[in-house]
mmCIF file of C-alpha atoms in Angstrom:
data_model
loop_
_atom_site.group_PDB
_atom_site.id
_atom_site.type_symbol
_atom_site.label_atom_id
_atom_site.label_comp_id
_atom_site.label_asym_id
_atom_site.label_seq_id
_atom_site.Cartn_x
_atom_site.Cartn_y
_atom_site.Cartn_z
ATOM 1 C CA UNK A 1 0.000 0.000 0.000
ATOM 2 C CA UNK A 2 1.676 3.072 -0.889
ATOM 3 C CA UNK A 3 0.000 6.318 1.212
ATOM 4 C CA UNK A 4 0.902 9.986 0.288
ATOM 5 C CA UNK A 5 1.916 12.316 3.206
ATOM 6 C CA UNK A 6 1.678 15.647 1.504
ATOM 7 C CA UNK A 7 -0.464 18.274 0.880
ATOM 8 C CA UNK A 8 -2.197 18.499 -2.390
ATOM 9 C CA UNK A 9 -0.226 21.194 -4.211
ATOM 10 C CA UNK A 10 0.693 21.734 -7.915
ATOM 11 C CA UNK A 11 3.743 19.691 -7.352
ATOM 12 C CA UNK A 12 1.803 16.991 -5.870
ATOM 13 C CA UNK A 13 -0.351 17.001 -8.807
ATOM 14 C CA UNK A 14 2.459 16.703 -11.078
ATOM 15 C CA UNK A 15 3.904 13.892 -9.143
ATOM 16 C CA UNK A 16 0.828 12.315 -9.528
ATOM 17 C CA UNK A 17 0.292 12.266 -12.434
ATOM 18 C CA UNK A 18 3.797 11.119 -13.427
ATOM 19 C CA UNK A 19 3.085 8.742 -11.240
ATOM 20 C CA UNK A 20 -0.174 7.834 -12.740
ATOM 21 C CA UNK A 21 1.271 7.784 -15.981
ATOM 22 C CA UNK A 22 4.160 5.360 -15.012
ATOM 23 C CA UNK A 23 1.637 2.729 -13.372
ATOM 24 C CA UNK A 24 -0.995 3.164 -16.281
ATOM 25 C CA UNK A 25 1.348 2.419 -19.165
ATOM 26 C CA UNK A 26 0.539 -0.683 -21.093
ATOM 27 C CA UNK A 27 2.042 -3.482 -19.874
ATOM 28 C CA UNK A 28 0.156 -6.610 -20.844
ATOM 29 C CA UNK A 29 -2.416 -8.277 -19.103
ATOM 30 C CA UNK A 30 -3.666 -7.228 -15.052
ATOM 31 C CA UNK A 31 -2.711 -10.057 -12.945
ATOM 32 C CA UNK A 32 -1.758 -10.189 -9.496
ATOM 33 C CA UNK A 33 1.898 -9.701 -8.609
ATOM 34 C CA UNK A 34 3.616 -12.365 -6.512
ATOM 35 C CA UNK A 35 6.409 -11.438 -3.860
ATOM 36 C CA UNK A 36 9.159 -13.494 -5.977
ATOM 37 C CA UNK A 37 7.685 -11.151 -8.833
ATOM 38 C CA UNK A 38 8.190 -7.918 -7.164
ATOM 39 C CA UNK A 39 11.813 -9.109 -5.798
ATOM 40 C CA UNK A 40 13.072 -9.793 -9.397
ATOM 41 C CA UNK A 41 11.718 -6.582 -10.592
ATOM 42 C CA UNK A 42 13.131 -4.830 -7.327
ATOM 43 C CA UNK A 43 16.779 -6.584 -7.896
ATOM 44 C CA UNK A 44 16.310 -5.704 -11.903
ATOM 45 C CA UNK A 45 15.279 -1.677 -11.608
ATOM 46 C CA UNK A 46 18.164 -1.768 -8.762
ATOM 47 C CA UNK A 47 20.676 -3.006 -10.556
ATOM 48 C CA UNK A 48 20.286 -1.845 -14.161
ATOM 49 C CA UNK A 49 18.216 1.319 -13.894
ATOM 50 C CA UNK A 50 18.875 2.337 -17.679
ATOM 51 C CA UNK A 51 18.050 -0.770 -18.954
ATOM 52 C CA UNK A 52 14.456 -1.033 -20.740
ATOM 53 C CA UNK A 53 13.453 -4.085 -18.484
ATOM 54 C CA UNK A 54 14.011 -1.451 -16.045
ATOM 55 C CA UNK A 55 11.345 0.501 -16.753
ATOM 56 C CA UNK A 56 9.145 -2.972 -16.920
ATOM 57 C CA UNK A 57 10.294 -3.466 -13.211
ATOM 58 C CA UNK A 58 9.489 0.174 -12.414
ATOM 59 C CA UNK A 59 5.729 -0.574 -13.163
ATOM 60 C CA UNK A 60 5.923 -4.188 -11.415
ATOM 61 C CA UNK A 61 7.372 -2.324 -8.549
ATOM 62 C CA UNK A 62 4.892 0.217 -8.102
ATOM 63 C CA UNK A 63 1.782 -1.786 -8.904
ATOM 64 C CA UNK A 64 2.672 -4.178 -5.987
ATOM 65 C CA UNK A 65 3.485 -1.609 -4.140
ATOM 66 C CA UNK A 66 -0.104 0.066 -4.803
ATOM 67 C CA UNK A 67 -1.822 -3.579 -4.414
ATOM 68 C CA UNK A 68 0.036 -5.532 -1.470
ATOM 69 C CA UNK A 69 -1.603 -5.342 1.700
ATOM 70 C CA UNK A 70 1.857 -6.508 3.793
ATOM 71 C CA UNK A 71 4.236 -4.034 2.940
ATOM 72 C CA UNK A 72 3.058 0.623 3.135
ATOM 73 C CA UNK A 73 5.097 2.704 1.521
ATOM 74 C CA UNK A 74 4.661 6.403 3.083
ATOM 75 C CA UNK A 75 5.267 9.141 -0.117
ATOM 76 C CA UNK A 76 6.209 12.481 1.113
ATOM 77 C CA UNK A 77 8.190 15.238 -0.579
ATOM 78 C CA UNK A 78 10.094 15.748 1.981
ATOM 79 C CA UNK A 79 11.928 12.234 0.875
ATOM 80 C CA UNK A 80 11.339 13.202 -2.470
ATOM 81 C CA UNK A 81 12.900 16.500 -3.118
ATOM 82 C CA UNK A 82 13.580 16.947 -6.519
ATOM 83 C CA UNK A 83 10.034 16.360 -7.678
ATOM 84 C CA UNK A 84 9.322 19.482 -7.089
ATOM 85 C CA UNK A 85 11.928 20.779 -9.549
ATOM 86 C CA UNK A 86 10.756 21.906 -12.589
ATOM 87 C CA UNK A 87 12.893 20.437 -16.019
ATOM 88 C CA UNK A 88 13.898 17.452 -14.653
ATOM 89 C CA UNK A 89 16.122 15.086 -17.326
ATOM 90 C CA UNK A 90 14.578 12.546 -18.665
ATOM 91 C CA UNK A 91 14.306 9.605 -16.317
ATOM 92 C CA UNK A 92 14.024 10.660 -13.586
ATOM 93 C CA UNK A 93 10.709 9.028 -12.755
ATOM 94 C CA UNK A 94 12.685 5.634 -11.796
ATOM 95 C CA UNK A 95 13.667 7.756 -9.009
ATOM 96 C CA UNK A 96 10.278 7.612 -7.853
ATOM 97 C CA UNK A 97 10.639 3.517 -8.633
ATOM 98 C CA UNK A 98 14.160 3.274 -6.997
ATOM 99 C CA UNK A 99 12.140 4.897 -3.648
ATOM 100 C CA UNK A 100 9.074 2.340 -3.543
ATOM 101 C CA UNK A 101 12.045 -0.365 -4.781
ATOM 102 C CA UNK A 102 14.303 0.205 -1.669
ATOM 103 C CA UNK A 103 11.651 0.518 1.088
ATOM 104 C CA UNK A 104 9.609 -2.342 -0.227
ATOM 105 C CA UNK A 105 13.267 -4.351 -0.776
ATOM 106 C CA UNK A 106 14.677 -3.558 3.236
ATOM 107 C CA UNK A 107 10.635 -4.439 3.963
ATOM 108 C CA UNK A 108 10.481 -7.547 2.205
ATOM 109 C CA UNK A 109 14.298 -8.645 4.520
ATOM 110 C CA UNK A 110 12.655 -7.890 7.906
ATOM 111 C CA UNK A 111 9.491 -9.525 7.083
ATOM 112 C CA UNK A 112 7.752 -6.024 8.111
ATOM 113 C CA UNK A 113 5.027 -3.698 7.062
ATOM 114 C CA UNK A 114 7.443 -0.873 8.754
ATOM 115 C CA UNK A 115 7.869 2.324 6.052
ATOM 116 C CA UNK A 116 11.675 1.967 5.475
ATOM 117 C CA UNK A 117 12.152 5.632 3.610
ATOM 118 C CA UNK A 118 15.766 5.781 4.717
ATOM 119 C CA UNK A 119 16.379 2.119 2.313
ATOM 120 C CA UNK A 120 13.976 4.188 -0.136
ATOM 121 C CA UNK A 121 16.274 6.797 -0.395
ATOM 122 C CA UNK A 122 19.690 4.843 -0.482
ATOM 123 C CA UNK A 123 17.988 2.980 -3.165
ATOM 124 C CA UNK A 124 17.519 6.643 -5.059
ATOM 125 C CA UNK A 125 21.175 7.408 -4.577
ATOM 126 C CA UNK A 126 22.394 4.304 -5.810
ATOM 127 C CA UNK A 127 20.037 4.352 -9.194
ATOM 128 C CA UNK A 128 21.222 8.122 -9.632
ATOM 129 C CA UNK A 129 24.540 7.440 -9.504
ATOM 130 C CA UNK A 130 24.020 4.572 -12.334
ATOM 131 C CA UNK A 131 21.884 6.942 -14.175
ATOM 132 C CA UNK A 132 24.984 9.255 -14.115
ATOM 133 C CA UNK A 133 27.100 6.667 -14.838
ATOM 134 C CA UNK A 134 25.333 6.092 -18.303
ATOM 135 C CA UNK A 135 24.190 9.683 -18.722
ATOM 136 C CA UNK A 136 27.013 11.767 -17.339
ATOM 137 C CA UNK A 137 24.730 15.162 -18.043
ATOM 138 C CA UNK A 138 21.877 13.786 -16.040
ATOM 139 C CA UNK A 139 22.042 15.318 -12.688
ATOM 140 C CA UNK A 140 19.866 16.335 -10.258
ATOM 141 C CA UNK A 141 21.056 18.475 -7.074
ATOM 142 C CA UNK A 142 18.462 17.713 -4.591
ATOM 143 C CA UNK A 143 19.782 14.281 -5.490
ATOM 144 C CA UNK A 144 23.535 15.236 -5.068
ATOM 145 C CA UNK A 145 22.471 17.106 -1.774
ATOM 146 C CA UNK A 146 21.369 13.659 -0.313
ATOM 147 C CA UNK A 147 24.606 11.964 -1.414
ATOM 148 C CA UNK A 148 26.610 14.789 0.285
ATOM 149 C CA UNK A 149 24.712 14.044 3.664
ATOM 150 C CA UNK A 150 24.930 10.494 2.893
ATOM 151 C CA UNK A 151 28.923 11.533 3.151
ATOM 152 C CA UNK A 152 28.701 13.173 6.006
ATOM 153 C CA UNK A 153 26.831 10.826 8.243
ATOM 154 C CA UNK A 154 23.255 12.936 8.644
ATOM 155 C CA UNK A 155 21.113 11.341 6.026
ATOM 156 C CA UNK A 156 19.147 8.773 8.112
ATOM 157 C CA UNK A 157 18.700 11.525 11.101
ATOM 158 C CA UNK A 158 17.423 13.667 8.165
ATOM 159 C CA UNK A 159 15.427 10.941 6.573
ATOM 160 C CA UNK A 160 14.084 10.178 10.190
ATOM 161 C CA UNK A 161 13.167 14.003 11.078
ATOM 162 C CA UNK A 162 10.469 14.475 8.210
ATOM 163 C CA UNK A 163 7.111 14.152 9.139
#
């Protein structure tokens, strides 16, 4: 279950509907999405993030996401920072993925229904930097401003603080 924590601004709109967009693109038949399912999408979209299965794993991700009733996923921008950037490169929606990805992965190893946004957002560093990797010109500083806390030791206090 994936719950938004946010109030319902223009950004939020926007993230919604790029989020709408990502879960609503054709991608065959509706069928219920098993837990070994969402793992090999998880470990795909983790691992190769520029890959086209990786977009295929973005949608498995965030469908079970949407549809399991084990695992919640809290949304807020405060985890999410850059979405409310305008002219973001192109991409930059499996950030979104690489969040759900990471909190439902560290969720899915403790057996829990426990949010897990700090995972989320180590996920979103580690995609980013593999999206740089293969696109050296996309960058995103809200993105580069988690990595530097990530550096310095704060990130998880400042993952833990937002509310």
């Amino acid at each position: 279950m994936i719950i938004f924590q946010m109030q319902f601004t223009m950004t939020l709109r926007v993230l919604l509907a790029t989020f709408a967009a990502f879960l609503l693109h054709p991608c065959g038949p509706c069928w219920a999405i098993s837990k070994d399912e969402a793992r090999n999408a998880i470990n795909t979209l983790l691992q190769n993030p520029a890959s086209s299965a990786a977009r295929n794993s973005g949608r498995v991700v965030l469908e079970f996401a949407e549809s399991t009733p084990d695992h919640r996923v809290l949304i807020n921008l405060g985890y999410l920072p850059w979405a409310k950037s305008r002219n973001l490169p192109d991409g930059s929606q499996m950030l979104l993925a690489a969040f759900v990805a990471g909190n439902l992965q560290a969720q899915m190893k403790k057996n829990s229904s426990n949010p897990e946004p700090y995972a989320g957002t180590l996920a979103v560093i580690a995609v980013y930097q593999k999206m740089r990797q293969a696109n050296p010109r996309f960058k995103i500083p809200k993105v580069e401003e988690f990595i530097a806390m990530e550096k310095r030791g704060v990130l998880r206090s400042h993952i833990n603080s937002i509310k």
